[in-house]
JSON list of C-alpha atoms in Angstrom, two decimals:
[
{"chain": "A", "resi": 21, "resn": "UNK", "atom": "CA", "xyz": [30.66, 17.91, -5.65]},
{"chain": "A", "resi": 22, "resn": "UNK", "atom": "CA", "xyz": [31.23, 14.30, -6.70]},
{"chain": "A", "resi": 23, "resn": "UNK", "atom": "CA", "xyz": [29.42, 13.06, -3.58]},
{"chain": "A", "resi": 24, "resn": "UNK", "atom": "CA", "xyz": [26.46, 15.29, -4.47]},
{"chain": "A", "resi": 25, "resn": "UNK", "atom": "CA", "xyz": [26.38, 13.85, -7.98]},
{"chain": "A", "resi": 26, "resn": "UNK", "atom": "CA", "xyz": [26.48, 10.31, -6.58]},
{"chain": "A", "resi": 27, "resn": "UNK", "atom": "CA", "xyz": [23.56, 11.09, -4.24]},
{"chain": "A", "resi": 28, "resn": "UNK", "atom": "CA", "xyz": [21.64, 12.66, -7.13]},
{"chain": "A", "resi": 29, "resn": "UNK", "atom": "CA", "xyz": [22.29, 9.59, -9.30]},
{"chain": "A", "resi": 30, "resn": "UNK", "atom": "CA", "xyz": [21.02, 7.31, -6.52]},
{"chain": "A", "resi": 31, "resn": "UNK", "atom": "CA", "xyz": [17.90, 9.44, -6.09]},
{"chain": "A", "resi": 32, "resn": "UNK", "atom": "CA", "xyz": [17.23, 9.42, -9.83]},
{"chain": "A", "resi": 33, "resn": "UNK", "atom": "CA", "xyz": [17.70, 5.65, -9.98]},
{"chain": "A", "resi": 34, "resn": "UNK", "atom": "CA", "xyz": [15.23, 5.23, -7.09]},
{"chain": "A", "resi": 35, "resn": "UNK", "atom": "CA", "xyz": [12.60, 7.49, -8.70]},
{"chain": "A", "resi": 36, "resn": "UNK", "atom": "CA", "xyz": [13.08, 5.86, -12.11]},
{"chain": "A", "resi": 37, "resn": "UNK", "atom": "CA", "xyz": [12.76, 2.36, -10.69]},
{"chain": "A", "resi": 38, "resn": "UNK", "atom": "CA", "xyz": [9.59, 3.34, -8.82]},
{"chain": "A", "resi": 39, "resn": "UNK", "atom": "CA", "xyz": [8.06, 4.74, -12.00]},
{"chain": "A", "resi": 40, "resn": "UNK", "atom": "CA", "xyz": [9.04, 1.72, -14.13]},
{"chain": "A", "resi": 41, "resn": "UNK", "atom": "CA", "xyz": [7.23, -0.59, -11.69]},
{"chain": "A", "resi": 42, "resn": "UNK", "atom": "CA", "xyz": [3.90, 1.21, -12.21]},
{"chain": "A", "resi": 43, "resn": "UNK", "atom": "CA", "xyz": [1.04, -0.14, -14.34]},
{"chain": "A", "resi": 44, "resn": "UNK", "atom": "CA", "xyz": [0.63, 2.87, -16.67]},
{"chain": "A", "resi": 45, "resn": "UNK", "atom": "CA", "xyz": [2.73, 2.97, -19.85]},
{"chain": "A", "resi": 46, "resn": "UNK", "atom": "CA", "xyz": [3.13, 6.75, -19.60]},
{"chain": "A", "resi": 47, "resn": "UNK", "atom": "CA", "xyz": [4.73, 6.39, -16.16]},
{"chain": "A", "resi": 48, "resn": "UNK", "atom": "CA", "xyz": [6.96, 3.60, -17.44]},
{"chain": "A", "resi": 49, "resn": "UNK", "atom": "CA", "xyz": [8.08, 5.87, -20.28]},
{"chain": "A", "resi": 50, "resn": "UNK", "atom": "CA", "xyz": [8.91, 8.70, -17.87]},
{"chain": "A", "resi": 51, "resn": "UNK", "atom": "CA", "xyz": [10.65, 6.23, -15.55]},
{"chain": "A", "resi": 52, "resn": "UNK", "atom": "CA", "xyz": [12.92, 5.01, -18.35]},
{"chain": "A", "resi": 53, "resn": "UNK", "atom": "CA", "xyz": [13.78, 8.61, -19.21]},
{"chain": "A", "resi": 54, "resn": "UNK", "atom": "CA", "xyz": [14.68, 9.27, -15.57]},
{"chain": "A", "resi": 55, "resn": "UNK", "atom": "CA", "xyz": [16.79, 6.09, -15.50]},
{"chain": "A", "resi": 56, "resn": "UNK", "atom": "CA", "xyz": [18.65, 7.31, -18.60]},
{"chain": "A", "resi": 57, "resn": "UNK", "atom": "CA", "xyz": [19.39, 10.61, -16.89]},
{"chain": "A", "resi": 58, "resn": "UNK", "atom": "CA", "xyz": [20.51, 8.74, -13.78]},
{"chain": "A", "resi": 59, "resn": "UNK", "atom": "CA", "xyz": [22.98, 6.71, -15.84]},
{"chain": "A", "resi": 60, "resn": "UNK", "atom": "CA", "xyz": [24.40, 9.91, -17.33]},
{"chain": "A", "resi": 61, "resn": "UNK", "atom": "CA", "xyz": [24.78, 11.52, -13.90]},
{"chain": "A", "resi": 62, "resn": "UNK", "atom": "CA", "xyz": [26.47, 8.35, -12.58]},
{"chain": "A", "resi": 63, "resn": "UNK", "atom": "CA", "xyz": [28.91, 8.41, -15.50]},
{"chain": "A", "resi": 64, "resn": "UNK", "atom": "CA", "xyz": [29.57, 12.10, -14.86]},
{"chain": "A", "resi": 65, "resn": "UNK", "atom": "CA", "xyz": [30.26, 11.41, -11.19]},
{"chain": "A", "resi": 66, "resn": "UNK", "atom": "CA", "xyz": [32.58, 8.49, -12.01]},
{"chain": "A", "resi": 67, "resn": "UNK", "atom": "CA", "xyz": [34.66, 10.53, -14.44]},
{"chain": "A", "resi": 68, "resn": "UNK", "atom": "CA", "xyz": [36.28, 12.52, -11.62]},
{"chain": "A", "resi": 69, "resn": "UNK", "atom": "CA", "xyz": [37.30, 16.13, -11.59]},
{"chain": "A", "resi": 70, "resn": "UNK", "atom": "CA", "xyz": [37.50, 18.19, -14.75]},
{"chain": "A", "resi": 71, "resn": "UNK", "atom": "CA", "xyz": [40.89, 18.25, -16.44]},
{"chain": "A", "resi": 72, "resn": "UNK", "atom": "CA", "xyz": [42.50, 19.75, -19.49]},
{"chain": "A", "resi": 73, "resn": "UNK", "atom": "CA", "xyz": [41.08, 18.95, -22.93]},
{"chain": "A", "resi": 74, "resn": "UNK", "atom": "CA", "xyz": [42.11, 15.40, -23.88]},
{"chain": "A", "resi": 75, "resn": "UNK", "atom": "CA", "xyz": [43.37, 16.19, -27.39]},
{"chain": "A", "resi": 76, "resn": "UNK", "atom": "CA", "xyz": [45.31, 19.46, -27.03]},
{"chain": "A", "resi": 77, "resn": "UNK", "atom": "CA", "xyz": [48.72, 17.75, -26.97]},
{"chain": "A", "resi": 78, "resn": "UNK", "atom": "CA", "xyz": [50.24, 19.51, -23.94]},
{"chain": "A", "resi": 79, "resn": "UNK", "atom": "CA", "xyz": [50.53, 16.68, -21.45]},
{"chain": "A", "resi": 80, "resn": "UNK", "atom": "CA", "xyz": [48.90, 13.38, -20.74]},
{"chain": "A", "resi": 81, "resn": "UNK", "atom": "CA", "xyz": [49.03, 13.69, -16.94]},
{"chain": "A", "resi": 82, "resn": "UNK", "atom": "CA", "xyz": [46.54, 16.60, -16.67]},
{"chain": "A", "resi": 83, "resn": "UNK", "atom": "CA", "xyz": [44.31, 15.54, -19.57]},
{"chain": "A", "resi": 84, "resn": "UNK", "atom": "CA", "xyz": [40.71, 14.51, -18.99]},
{"chain": "A", "resi": 85, "resn": "UNK", "atom": "CA", "xyz": [39.68, 10.96, -19.77]},
{"chain": "A", "resi": 86, "resn": "UNK", "atom": "CA", "xyz": [37.51, 10.92, -22.94]},
{"chain": "A", "resi": 87, "resn": "UNK", "atom": "CA", "xyz": [35.98, 7.49, -22.15]},
{"chain": "A", "resi": 88, "resn": "UNK", "atom": "CA", "xyz": [33.18, 8.74, -19.82]},
{"chain": "A", "resi": 89, "resn": "UNK", "atom": "CA", "xyz": [32.18, 11.29, -22.45]},
{"chain": "A", "resi": 90, "resn": "UNK", "atom": "CA", "xyz": [31.92, 8.57, -25.07]},
{"chain": "A", "resi": 91, "resn": "UNK", "atom": "CA", "xyz": [29.94, 6.35, -22.70]},
{"chain": "A", "resi": 92, "resn": "UNK", "atom": "CA", "xyz": [27.54, 9.21, -21.92]},
{"chain": "A", "resi": 93, "resn": "UNK", "atom": "CA", "xyz": [26.96, 9.83, -25.62]},
{"chain": "A", "resi": 94, "resn": "UNK", "atom": "CA", "xyz": [26.28, 6.14, -26.13]},
{"chain": "A", "resi": 95, "resn": "UNK", "atom": "CA", "xyz": [23.87, 6.10, -23.17]},
{"chain": "A", "resi": 96, "resn": "UNK", "atom": "CA", "xyz": [22.01, 9.11, -24.58]},
{"chain": "A", "resi": 97, "resn": "UNK", "atom": "CA", "xyz": [21.58, 7.44, -27.99]},
{"chain": "A", "resi": 98, "resn": "UNK", "atom": "CA", "xyz": [20.44, 4.12, -26.50]},
{"chain": "A", "resi": 99, "resn": "UNK", "atom": "CA", "xyz": [17.99, 5.86, -24.14]},
{"chain": "A", "resi": 100, "resn": "UNK", "atom": "CA", "xyz": [16.53, 7.86, -27.01]},
{"chain": "A", "resi": 101, "resn": "UNK", "atom": "CA", "xyz": [16.04, 4.72, -29.11]},
{"chain": "A", "resi": 102, "resn": "UNK", "atom": "CA", "xyz": [14.38, 2.80, -26.28]},
{"chain": "A", "resi": 103, "resn": "UNK", "atom": "CA", "xyz": [12.11, 5.75, -25.44]},
{"chain": "A", "resi": 104, "resn": "UNK", "atom": "CA", "xyz": [11.07, 6.15, -29.08]},
{"chain": "A", "resi": 105, "resn": "UNK", "atom": "CA", "xyz": [10.23, 2.44, -29.32]},
{"chain": "A", "resi": 106, "resn": "UNK", "atom": "CA", "xyz": [8.29, 2.46, -26.05]},
{"chain": "A", "resi": 107, "resn": "UNK", "atom": "CA", "xyz": [6.42, 5.61, -27.08]},
{"chain": "A", "resi": 108, "resn": "UNK", "atom": "CA", "xyz": [5.32, 3.83, -30.27]},
{"chain": "A", "resi": 109, "resn": "UNK", "atom": "CA", "xyz": [4.18, 0.81, -28.26]},
{"chain": "A", "resi": 110, "resn": "UNK", "atom": "CA", "xyz": [2.32, 3.02, -25.78]},
{"chain": "A", "resi": 111, "resn": "UNK", "atom": "CA", "xyz": [0.57, 4.89, -28.58]},
{"chain": "A", "resi": 112, "resn": "UNK", "atom": "CA", "xyz": [-0.45, 1.64, -30.26]},
{"chain": "A", "resi": 113, "resn": "UNK", "atom": "CA", "xyz": [-1.76, 0.26, -26.99]},
{"chain": "A", "resi": 114, "resn": "UNK", "atom": "CA", "xyz": [-3.70, 3.45, -26.36]},
{"chain": "A", "resi": 115, "resn": "UNK", "atom": "CA", "xyz": [-5.11, 3.42, -29.91]},
{"chain": "A", "resi": 116, "resn": "UNK", "atom": "CA", "xyz": [-6.32, -0.19, -29.54]},
{"chain": "A", "resi": 117, "resn": "UNK", "atom": "CA", "xyz": [-7.63, -0.16, -25.97]},
{"chain": "A", "resi": 118, "resn": "UNK", "atom": "CA", "xyz": [-8.24, 3.52, -25.19]},
{"chain": "A", "resi": 119, "resn": "UNK", "atom": "CA", "xyz": [-6.08, 3.23, -22.06]},
{"chain": "A", "resi": 120, "resn": "UNK", "atom": "CA", "xyz": [-2.39, 3.05, -21.33]},
{"chain": "A", "resi": 121, "resn": "UNK", "atom": "CA", "xyz": [-2.83, 0.69, -18.39]},
{"chain": "A", "resi": 122, "resn": "UNK", "atom": "CA", "xyz": [-1.03, -2.65, -18.65]},
{"chain": "A", "resi": 123, "resn": "UNK", "atom": "CA", "xyz": [-3.47, -5.48, -17.94]},
{"chain": "A", "resi": 124, "resn": "UNK", "atom": "CA", "xyz": [-2.64, -8.88, -16.50]},
{"chain": "A", "resi": 125, "resn": "UNK", "atom": "CA", "xyz": [-2.25, -11.76, -18.90]},
{"chain": "A", "resi": 126, "resn": "UNK", "atom": "CA", "xyz": [-4.85, -14.49, -18.35]},
{"chain": "A", "resi": 127, "resn": "UNK", "atom": "CA", "xyz": [-2.36, -17.23, -19.28]},
{"chain": "A", "resi": 128, "resn": "UNK", "atom": "CA", "xyz": [0.15, -15.94, -16.71]},
{"chain": "A", "resi": 129, "resn": "UNK", "atom": "CA", "xyz": [-2.50, -16.08, -14.01]},
{"chain": "A", "resi": 130, "resn": "UNK", "atom": "CA", "xyz": [-3.41, -19.67, -15.00]},
{"chain": "A", "resi": 131, "resn": "UNK", "atom": "CA", "xyz": [0.21, -20.79, -14.80]},
{"chain": "A", "resi": 132, "resn": "UNK", "atom": "CA", "xyz": [0.69, -19.04, -11.46]},
{"chain": "A", "resi": 133, "resn": "UNK", "atom": "CA", "xyz": [-2.44, -20.69, -10.07]},
{"chain": "A", "resi": 134, "resn": "UNK", "atom": "CA", "xyz": [-1.28, -24.14, -11.17]},
{"chain": "A", "resi": 135, "resn": "UNK", "atom": "CA", "xyz": [2.00, -23.80, -9.27]},
{"chain": "A", "resi": 136, "resn": "UNK", "atom": "CA", "xyz": [4.15, -23.11, -12.31]},
{"chain": "A", "resi": 137, "resn": "UNK", "atom": "CA", "xyz": [3.44, -26.38, -14.09]},
{"chain": "A", "resi": 138, "resn": "UNK", "atom": "CA", "xyz": [2.87, -25.92, -17.80]},
{"chain": "A", "resi": 139, "resn": "UNK", "atom": "CA", "xyz": [0.78, -28.47, -19.68]},
{"chain": "A", "resi": 140, "resn": "UNK", "atom": "CA", "xyz": [2.01, -29.39, -23.13]}
]
């Protein structure tokens, strides 16, 4: 089961990375959500097999480790915050331009054409 979760985490990371590298803000938003889920699945796979509840007081040798649960909760909160911020940016970009496509920056193209030399 843990190997299956590791394969699933790798697949989710691959799909999320592919979506983040797209030019549309909506795909980038979905890609970041998939990357957040991939991080949670990776933490679930790294936590090992299920054990006894960590705070029941019966024995420390069979108790589950509460650290992966805390890390997953933290990852969920951070992912939600980043997605909310990116959704606001995507909406603002769509409201101003009528499209969610990310355009090239003219200044970046000028610097790339000059070989990376920046004039002061």
